[in-house]
XYZ file of C-alpha atoms in Angstrom:
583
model
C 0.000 0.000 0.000
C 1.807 3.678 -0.828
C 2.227 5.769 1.586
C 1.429 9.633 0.630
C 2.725 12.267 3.257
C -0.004 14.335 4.858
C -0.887 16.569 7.423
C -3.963 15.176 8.461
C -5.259 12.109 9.276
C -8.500 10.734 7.127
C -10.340 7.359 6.682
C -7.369 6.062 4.251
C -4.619 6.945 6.576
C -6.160 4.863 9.326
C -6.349 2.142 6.620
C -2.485 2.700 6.227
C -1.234 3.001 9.574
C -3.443 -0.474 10.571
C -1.711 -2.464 7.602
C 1.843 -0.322 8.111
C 1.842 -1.828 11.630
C 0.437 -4.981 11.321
C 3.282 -5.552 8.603
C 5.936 -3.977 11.411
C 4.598 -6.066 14.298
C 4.956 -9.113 11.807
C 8.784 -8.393 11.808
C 9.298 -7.793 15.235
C 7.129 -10.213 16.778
C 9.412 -13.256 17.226
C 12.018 -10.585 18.690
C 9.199 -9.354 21.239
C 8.116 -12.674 21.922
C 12.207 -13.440 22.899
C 12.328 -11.307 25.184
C 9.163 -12.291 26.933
C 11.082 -12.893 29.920
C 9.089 -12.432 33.274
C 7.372 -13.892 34.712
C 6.962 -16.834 32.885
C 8.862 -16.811 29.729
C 5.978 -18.031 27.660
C 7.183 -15.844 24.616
C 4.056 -14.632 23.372
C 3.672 -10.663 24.114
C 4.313 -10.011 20.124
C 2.174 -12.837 18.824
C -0.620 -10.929 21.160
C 0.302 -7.452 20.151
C -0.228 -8.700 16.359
C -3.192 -10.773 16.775
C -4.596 -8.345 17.832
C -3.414 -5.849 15.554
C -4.898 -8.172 12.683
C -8.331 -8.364 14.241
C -8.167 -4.252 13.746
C -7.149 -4.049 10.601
C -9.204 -7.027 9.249
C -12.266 -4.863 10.190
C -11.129 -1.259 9.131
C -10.680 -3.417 5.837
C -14.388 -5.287 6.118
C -15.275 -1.146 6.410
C -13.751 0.072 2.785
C -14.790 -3.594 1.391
C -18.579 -2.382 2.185
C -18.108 0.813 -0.453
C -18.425 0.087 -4.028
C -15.817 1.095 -6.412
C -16.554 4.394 -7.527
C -18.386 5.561 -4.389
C -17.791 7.343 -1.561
C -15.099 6.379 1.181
C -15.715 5.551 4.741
C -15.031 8.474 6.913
C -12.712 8.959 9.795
C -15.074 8.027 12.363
C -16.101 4.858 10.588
C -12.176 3.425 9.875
C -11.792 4.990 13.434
C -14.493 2.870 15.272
C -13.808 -0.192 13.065
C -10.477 -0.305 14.332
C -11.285 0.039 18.004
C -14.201 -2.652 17.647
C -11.987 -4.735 15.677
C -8.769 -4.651 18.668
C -11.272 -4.971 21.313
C -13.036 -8.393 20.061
C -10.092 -9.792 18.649
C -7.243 -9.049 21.776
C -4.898 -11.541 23.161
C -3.306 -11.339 26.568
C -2.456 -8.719 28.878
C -0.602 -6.383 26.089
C -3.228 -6.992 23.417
C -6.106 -5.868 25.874
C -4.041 -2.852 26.661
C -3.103 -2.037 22.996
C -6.859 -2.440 22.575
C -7.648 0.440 25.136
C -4.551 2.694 23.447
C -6.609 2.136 20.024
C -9.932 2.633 21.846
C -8.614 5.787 23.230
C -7.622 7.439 20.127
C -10.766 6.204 17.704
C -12.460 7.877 20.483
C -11.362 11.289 19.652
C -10.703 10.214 16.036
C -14.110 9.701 15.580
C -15.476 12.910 17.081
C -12.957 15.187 15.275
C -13.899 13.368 12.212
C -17.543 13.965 12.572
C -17.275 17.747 13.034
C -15.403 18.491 10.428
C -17.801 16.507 7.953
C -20.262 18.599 10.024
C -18.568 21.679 9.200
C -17.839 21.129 5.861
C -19.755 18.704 3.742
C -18.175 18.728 1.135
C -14.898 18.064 2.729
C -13.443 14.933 3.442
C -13.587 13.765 7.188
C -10.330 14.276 8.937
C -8.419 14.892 11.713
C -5.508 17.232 12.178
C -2.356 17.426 14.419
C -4.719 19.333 17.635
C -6.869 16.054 17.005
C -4.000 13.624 16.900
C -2.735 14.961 20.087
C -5.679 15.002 22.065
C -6.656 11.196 20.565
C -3.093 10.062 21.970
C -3.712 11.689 25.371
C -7.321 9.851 25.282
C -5.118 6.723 24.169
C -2.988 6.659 27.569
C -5.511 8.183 29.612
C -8.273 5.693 29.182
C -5.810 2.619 29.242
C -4.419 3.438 32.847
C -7.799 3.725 33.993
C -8.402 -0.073 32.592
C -5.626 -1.395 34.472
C -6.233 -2.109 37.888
C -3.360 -1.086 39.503
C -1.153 0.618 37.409
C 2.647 1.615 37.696
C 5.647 2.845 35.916
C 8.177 1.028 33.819
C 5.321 -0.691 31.600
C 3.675 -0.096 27.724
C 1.613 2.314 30.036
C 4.620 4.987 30.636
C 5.389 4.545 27.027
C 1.780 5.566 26.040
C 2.155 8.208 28.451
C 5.260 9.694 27.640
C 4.126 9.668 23.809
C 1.255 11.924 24.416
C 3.488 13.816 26.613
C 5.809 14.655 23.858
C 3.341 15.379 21.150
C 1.394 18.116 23.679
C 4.883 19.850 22.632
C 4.964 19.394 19.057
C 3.818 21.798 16.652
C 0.387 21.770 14.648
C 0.364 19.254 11.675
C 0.132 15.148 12.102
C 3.525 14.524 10.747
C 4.920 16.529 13.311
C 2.954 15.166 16.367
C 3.605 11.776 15.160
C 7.258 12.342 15.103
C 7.404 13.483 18.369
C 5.319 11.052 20.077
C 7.761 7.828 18.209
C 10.395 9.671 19.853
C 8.560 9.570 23.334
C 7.865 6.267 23.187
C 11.281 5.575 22.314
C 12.776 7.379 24.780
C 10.415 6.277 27.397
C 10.841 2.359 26.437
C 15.037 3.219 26.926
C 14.282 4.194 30.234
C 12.119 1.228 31.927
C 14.709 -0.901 32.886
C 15.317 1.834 35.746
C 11.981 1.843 36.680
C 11.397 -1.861 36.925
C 13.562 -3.866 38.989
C 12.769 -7.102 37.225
C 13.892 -5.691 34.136
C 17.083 -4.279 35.075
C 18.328 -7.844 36.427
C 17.462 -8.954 33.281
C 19.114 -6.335 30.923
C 15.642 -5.515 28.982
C 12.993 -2.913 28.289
C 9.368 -3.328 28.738
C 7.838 -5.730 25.817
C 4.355 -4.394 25.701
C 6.242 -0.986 24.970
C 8.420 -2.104 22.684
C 5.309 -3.467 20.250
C 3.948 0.267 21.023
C 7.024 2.205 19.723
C 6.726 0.058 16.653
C 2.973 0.735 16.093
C 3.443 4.404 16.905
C 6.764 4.093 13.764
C 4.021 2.678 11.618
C 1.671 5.857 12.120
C 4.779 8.334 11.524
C 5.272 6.321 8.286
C 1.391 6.581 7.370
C 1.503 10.368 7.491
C 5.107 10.963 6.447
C 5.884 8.529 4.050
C 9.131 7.731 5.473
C 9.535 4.437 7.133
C 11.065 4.356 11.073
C 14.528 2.938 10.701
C 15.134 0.299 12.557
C 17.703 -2.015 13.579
C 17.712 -6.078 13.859
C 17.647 -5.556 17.908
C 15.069 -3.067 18.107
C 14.308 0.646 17.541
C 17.506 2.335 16.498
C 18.529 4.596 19.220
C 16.671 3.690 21.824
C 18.475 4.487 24.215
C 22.107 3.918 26.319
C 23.895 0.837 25.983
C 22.533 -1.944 28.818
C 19.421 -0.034 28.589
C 18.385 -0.243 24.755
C 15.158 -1.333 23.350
C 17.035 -4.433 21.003
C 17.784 -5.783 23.932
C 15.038 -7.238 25.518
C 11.602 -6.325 27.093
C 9.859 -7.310 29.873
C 6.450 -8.080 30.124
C 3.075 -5.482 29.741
C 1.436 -4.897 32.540
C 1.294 -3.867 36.218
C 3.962 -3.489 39.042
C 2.866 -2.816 43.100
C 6.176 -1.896 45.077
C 6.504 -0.874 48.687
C 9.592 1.600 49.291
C 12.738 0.533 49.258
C 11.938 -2.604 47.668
C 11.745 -3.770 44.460
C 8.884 -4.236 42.179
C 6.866 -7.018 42.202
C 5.330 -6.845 38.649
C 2.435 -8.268 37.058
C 2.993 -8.982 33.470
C 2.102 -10.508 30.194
C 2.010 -13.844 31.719
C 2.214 -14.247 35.152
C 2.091 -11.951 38.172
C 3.686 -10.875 41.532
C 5.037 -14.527 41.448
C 8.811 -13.662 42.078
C 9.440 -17.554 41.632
C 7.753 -18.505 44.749
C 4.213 -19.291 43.138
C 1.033 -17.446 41.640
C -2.069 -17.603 39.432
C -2.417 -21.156 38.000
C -4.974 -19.531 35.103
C -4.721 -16.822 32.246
C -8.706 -15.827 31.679
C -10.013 -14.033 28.891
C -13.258 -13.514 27.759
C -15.538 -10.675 25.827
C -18.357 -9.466 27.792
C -21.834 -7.651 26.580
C -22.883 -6.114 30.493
C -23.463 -2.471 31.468
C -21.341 0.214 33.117
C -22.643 -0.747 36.693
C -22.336 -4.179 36.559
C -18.636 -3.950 35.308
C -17.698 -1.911 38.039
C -18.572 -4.638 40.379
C -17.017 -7.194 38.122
C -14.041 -5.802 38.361
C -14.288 -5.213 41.985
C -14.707 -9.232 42.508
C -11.844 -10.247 39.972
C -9.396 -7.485 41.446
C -10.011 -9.549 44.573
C -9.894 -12.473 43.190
C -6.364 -12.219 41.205
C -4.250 -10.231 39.765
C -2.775 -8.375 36.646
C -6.570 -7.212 36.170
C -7.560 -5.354 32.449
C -11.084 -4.954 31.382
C -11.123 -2.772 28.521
C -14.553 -1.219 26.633
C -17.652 -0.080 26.839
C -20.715 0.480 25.273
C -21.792 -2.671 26.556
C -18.983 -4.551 25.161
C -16.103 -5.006 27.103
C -12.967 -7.327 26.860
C -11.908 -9.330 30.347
C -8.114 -10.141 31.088
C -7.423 -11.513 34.568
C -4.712 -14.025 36.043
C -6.214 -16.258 38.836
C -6.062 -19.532 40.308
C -9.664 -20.500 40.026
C -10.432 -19.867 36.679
C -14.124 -20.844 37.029
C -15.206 -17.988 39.753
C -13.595 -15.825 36.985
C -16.040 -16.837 34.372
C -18.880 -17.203 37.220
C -18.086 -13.454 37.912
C -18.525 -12.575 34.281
C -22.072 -14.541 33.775
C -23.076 -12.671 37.059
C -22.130 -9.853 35.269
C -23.916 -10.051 31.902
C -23.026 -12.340 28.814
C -19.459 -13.802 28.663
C -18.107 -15.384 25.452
C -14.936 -16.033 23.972
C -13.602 -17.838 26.852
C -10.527 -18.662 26.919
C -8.047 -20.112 29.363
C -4.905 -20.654 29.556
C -3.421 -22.439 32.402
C 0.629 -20.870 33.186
C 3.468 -23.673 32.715
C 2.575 -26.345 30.558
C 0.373 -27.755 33.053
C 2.265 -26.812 35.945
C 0.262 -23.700 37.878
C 3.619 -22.885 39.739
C 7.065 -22.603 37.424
C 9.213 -23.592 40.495
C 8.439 -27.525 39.953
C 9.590 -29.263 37.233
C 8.033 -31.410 35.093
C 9.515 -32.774 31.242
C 7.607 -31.048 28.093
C 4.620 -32.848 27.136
C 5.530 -34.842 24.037
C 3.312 -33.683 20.908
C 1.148 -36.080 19.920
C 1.095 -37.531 16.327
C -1.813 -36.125 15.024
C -4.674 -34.061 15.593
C -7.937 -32.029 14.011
C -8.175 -28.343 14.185
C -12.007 -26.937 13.048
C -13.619 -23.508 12.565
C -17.247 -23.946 14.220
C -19.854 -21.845 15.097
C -21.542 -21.846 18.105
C -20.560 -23.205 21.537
C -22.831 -26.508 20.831
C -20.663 -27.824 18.023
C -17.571 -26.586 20.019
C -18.215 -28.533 22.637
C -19.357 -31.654 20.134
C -16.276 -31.375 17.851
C -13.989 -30.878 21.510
C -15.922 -34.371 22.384
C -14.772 -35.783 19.159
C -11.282 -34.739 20.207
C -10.660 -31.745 17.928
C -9.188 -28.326 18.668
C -11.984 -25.621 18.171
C -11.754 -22.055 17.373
C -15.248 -20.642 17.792
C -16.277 -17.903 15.009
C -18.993 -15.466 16.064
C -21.491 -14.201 13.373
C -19.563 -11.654 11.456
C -16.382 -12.375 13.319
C -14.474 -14.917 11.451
C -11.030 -15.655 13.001
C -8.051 -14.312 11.594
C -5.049 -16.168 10.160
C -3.099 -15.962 13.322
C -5.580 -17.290 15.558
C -6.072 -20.178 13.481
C -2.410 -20.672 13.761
C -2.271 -20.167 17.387
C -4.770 -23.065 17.526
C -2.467 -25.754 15.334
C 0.286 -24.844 17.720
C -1.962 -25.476 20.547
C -3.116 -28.828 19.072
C 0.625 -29.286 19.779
C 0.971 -32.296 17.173
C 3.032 -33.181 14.635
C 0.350 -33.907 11.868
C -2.679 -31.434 12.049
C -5.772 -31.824 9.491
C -7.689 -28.078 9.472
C -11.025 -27.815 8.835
C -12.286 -24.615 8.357
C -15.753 -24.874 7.969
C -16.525 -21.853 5.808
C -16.216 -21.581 2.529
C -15.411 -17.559 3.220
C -12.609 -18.560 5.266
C -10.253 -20.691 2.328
C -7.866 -18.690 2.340
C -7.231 -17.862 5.543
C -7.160 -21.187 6.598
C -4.785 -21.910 4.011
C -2.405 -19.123 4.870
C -2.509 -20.357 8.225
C -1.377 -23.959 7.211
C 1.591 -22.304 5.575
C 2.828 -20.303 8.420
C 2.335 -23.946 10.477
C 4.496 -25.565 7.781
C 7.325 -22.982 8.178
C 7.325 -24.159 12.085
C 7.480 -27.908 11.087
C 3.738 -28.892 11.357
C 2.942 -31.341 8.893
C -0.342 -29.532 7.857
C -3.576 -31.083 5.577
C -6.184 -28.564 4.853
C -9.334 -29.953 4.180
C -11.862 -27.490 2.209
C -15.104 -27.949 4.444
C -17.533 -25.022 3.472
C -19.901 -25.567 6.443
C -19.554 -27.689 9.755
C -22.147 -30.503 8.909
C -19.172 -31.276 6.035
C -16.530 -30.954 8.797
C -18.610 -33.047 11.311
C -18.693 -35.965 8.623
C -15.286 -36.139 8.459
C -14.706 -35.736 11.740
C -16.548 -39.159 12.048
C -14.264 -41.195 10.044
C -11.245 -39.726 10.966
C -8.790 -42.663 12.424
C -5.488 -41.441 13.301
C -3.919 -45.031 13.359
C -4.182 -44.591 9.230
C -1.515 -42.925 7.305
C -1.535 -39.576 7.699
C -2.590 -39.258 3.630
C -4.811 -42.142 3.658
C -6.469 -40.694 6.466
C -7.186 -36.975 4.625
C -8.372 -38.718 1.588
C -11.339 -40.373 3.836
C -11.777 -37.454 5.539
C -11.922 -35.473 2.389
C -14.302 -37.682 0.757
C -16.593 -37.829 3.751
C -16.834 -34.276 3.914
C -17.125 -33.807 -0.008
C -19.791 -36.783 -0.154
C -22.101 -34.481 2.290
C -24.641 -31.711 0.822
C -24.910 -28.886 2.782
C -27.752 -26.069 3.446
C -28.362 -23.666 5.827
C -31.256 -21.411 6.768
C -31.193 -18.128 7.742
C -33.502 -15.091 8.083
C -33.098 -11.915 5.367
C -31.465 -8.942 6.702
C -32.209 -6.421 3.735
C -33.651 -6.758 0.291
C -31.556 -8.741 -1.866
C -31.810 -10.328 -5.497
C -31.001 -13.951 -5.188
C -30.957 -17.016 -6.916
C -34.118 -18.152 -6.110
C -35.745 -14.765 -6.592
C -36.189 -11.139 -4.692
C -36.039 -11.579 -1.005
C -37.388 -8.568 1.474
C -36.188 -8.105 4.910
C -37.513 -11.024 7.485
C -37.751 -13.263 5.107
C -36.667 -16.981 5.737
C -34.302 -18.214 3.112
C -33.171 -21.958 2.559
C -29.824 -21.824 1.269
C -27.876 -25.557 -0.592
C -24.803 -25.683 -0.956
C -24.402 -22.127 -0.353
C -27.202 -20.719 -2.880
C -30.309 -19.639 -1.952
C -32.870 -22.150 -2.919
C -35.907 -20.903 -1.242
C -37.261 -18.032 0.117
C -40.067 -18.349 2.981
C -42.163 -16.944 5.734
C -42.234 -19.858 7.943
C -39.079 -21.290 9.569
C -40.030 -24.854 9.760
C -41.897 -24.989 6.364
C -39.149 -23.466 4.996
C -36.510 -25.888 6.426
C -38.963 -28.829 5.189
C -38.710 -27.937 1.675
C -35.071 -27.269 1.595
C -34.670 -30.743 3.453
C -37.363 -32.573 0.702
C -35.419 -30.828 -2.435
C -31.798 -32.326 -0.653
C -33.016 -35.903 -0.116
C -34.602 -35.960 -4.152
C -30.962 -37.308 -5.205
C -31.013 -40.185 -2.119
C -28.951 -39.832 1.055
C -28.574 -42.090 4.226
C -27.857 -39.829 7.134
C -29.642 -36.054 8.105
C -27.571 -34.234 10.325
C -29.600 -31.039 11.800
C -27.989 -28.370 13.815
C -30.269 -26.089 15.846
C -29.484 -22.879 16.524
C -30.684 -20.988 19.783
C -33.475 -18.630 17.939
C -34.379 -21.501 15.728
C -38.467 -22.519 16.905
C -38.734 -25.250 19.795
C -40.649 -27.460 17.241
C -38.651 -27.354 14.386
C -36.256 -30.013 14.944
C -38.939 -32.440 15.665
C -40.967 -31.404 12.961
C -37.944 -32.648 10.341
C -37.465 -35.466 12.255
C -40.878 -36.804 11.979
C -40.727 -35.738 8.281
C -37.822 -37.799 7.571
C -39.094 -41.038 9.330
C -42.472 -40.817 7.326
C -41.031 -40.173 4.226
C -37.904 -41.758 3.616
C -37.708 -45.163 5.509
C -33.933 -46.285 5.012
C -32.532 -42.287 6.238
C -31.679 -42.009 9.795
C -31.375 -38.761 11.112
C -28.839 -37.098 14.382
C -29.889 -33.777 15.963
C -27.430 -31.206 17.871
C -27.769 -28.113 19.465
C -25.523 -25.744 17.967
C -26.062 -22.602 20.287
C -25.615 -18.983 19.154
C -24.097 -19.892 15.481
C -25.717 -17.173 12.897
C -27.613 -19.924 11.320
C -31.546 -20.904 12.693
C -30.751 -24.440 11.571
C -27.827 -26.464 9.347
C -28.802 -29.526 7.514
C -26.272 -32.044 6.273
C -27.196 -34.604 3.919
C -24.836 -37.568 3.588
């Protein structure tokens, strides 16, 4: 993507900067993830800070993807919001939720500038100039200290700080205030090994603020044109030898020291552990609750554990908190409002406390890796034995997270199964970045999860590792698929116009009929699969989809074809009223 100097920031500059530092976290993230270091040295504060990253630019792109060619752009507030929405759903560990809040924090302000100048002139584009850039990186480090529970120096949050510090000083025009906050941050990110005890013994800066100083290079880039220059080790210049930012960084998040001691810091992975023990469990999960009842949540998890970030709002907010019962954290959150995402991650390779010892869990020959839905086929396809990564309705995963989840399967041979015929190609971008690490990977094209549950059902991993992708390939292939849905907006389809609220019967990913009733609609769609023969219905139910329907298509199948048997699951919140698999 070129790179046009400006002095303003706009819709396409937001679009720049996201893919600028996506591509610059991409560089430095196995260099960030090195130097991972305390408490746990898990190595995975840059594969966080870019997962994340991805999640916000893969939905400021979804933004420009929704204008036409020819038409007008999204404006500043819309690439501005995207990207917050996008880093809050899609954040990964304690440096991800943070860099989450930073983005928050500046689409914030962003967004508002953007608006008033479209306000104020029309005809203009909407933008944001260097006054707006400055007050949307004070927002930035402002609002993130304020997630943090208990926040301290020597962290990504002094780099945020001193960033917006040094742009209050700069002159007028983006370019300018950009410059001068990279040179902040960079200066700031020298200085934390003084401020943090662990990271002096260790020779290394802060590695939450290291991933910021390279996301705040991308932005001076995206207005100037001019790339950051950086060297192998880090940030060029950083700062004194001993103290420089190649050299290492120590983990995002938050410190509590008495006087005259030194720190004890919560970070990426761990806590105030100091070696002698501490939070067995990593918890994450998204959360749709209001302002009141977060307060309290947080109040209960702060007591609960430690290294505490719950990032958000507008009843959706993103939960990060290190504890040793992981289910009172999730409790919390359902007492709270609506948890999802969950995820947990227990510390140590299955050891809650780093100070015993126990040899690395060998990796296991082979395993499945599958894209679903809803919880209910999560929790069916986890039964089965396969690694799930759950995809929300109009939240596909990203590349990265479908690689995290190969690595996770921690296997040697790993079929994916992606589910989703939208998601090809990131599923098979994320079977070449396995490959690179040595993962013998077998991508299996499965365009819905009734394909991916069939071959899930022959899969024997006592075969060959090729005779066993051909039968699962063949299973799935073998299997028609449909799905029913209800209209958003008036479309032309295959099968005709639909109007809003209508019911629409969709094989093999066409629309096939278009209905007013649910059920009779499903019944047709199931009659017109079963013309060509089959042996086995498979019917997935989604949570919205009628009480009745499921027995309704039962009963139809038993009266009208004798020799097909039929299975029924309950898929949960998965987009879909109902999926129908016809083998």
């Amino acid at each position: 993507m070129a790179q046009v100097p400006q002095t303003f920031l706009d819709a396409l500059a937001v679009r720049t900067w996201c893919s600028l530092a996506l591509t610059a976290l991409g560089r430095a993230r196995e260099e960030i993830d090195a130097i991972n270091v305390y408490p746990v040295a898990d190595g995975d504060t840059g594969t966080n800070l870019y997962l994340t990253l991805e999640s916000a630019a893969t939905a400021v792109e979804a933004v420009f993807a929704g204008y036409e060619t020819g038409r007008a752009e999204p404006s500043l507030g819309d690439a501005a919001r995207a990207m917050a929405h996008g880093a809050l759903i899609g954040a990964r560990g304690n440096s991800g939720t943070i860099l989450a809040q930073l983005l928050r924090g500046m689409a914030q302000v962003l967004a508002e500038t953007g608006d008033a100048s479209a306000a104020s002139a029309p005809t203009a584009a909407s933008r944001a100039d260097g006054p707006g850039l400055r007050r949307a990186l004070r927002r930035a480090a402002d609002s993130a200290r304020q997630a943090v529970a208990h926040p301290v120096e020597g962290t990504v949050l002094t780099v945020a700080s001193a960033a917006a510090d040094a742009a209050e000083e700069a002159g007028d025009d983006c370019r300018t205030v950009a410059r001068a906050a990279y040179e902040g941050a960079r200066t700031a990110l020298a200085a934390t090994p003084d401020q943090l005890g662990v990271l002096r013994r260790a020779g290394v800066v802060d590695a939450g603020g290291r991933g910021l100083v390279t996301v705040l290079g991308a932005l001076v880039e995206a207005v100037t044109g001019e790339a950051v220059r950086e060297t192998a080790g880090g940030v060029s210049g950083a700062g004194p030898a001993g103290h420089g930012a190649g050299q290492g960084a120590g983990p995002a998040g938050t410190c509590a020291a008495g006087p005259g001691t030194e720190p004890a810091c919560q970070g990426e992975s761990g806590d105030d552990r100091g070696g002698a023990g501490g939070p067995a469990f990593e918890v994450i999960y998204l959360l749709e609750a209001d302002d009141a009842a977060v307060a309290r949540l947080r109040a209960r998890l702060d007591a609960l554990g430690d290294s505490l970030v719950v990032v958000g709002g507008d009843g959706l907010w993103n939960v990060h908190v290190h504890v040793d019962d992981a289910g009172a954290a999730v409790e919390a959150g359902v007492e709270a409002g609506r948890p999802y995402r969950i995820r947990i991650t227990h510390f140590g390779h299955g050891e809650p406390h780093p100070g015993r010892e126990r040899p690395s869990r060998a990796p296991a020959q082979r395993a499945v890796v599958a894209v679903v839905p809803g919880e209910g086929l999560a929790g069916l396809y986890g039964e089965a034995g396969a690694t799930t990564v759950l995809a929300r309705p109009g939240e596909p995963p990203a590349s990265g997270e479908l690689v995290q989840a190969v690595r996770r399967a921690h296997a040697r041979e790993v079929v994916l199964l992606p589910n989703d015929a939208e998601l090809r190609h990131t599923a098979a971008a994320a079977a070449e970045q396995a490959r690179t690490e040595g993962i013998r990977v077998a991508l299996i094209p499965t365009r819905s999860a009734v394909q991916g549950i069939a071959a899930l059902a022959v899969h024997e991993p006592r075969r060959r590792f090729d005779e066993d992708v051909v039968q699962m390939t063949s299973a799935a292939g073998a299997t028609r698929y449909a799905e029913v849905v209800v209209a958003e907006r008036q479309s032309w389809t295959t099968a005709g116009i639909c109007q809003a609220g209508d019911v629409l019967g969709l094989i093999d990913g066409d629309v096939a009929v278009i209905g007013t009733d649910v059920t009779a609609t499903a019944r047709t769609v199931l009659d017109r699969m079963l013309q060509s023969g089959g042996e086995l219905v498979t019917l997935v139910v989604g949570d919205e989809a009628p009480e009745t329907a499921a027995a309704h298509l039962e009963a139809r199948v038993r009266e009208s074809y004798l020799a097909v048997d039929t299975v029924v699951y309950h898929g949960g919140r998965q987009g879909a009223l109902l999926l129908i698999g016809v083998e």
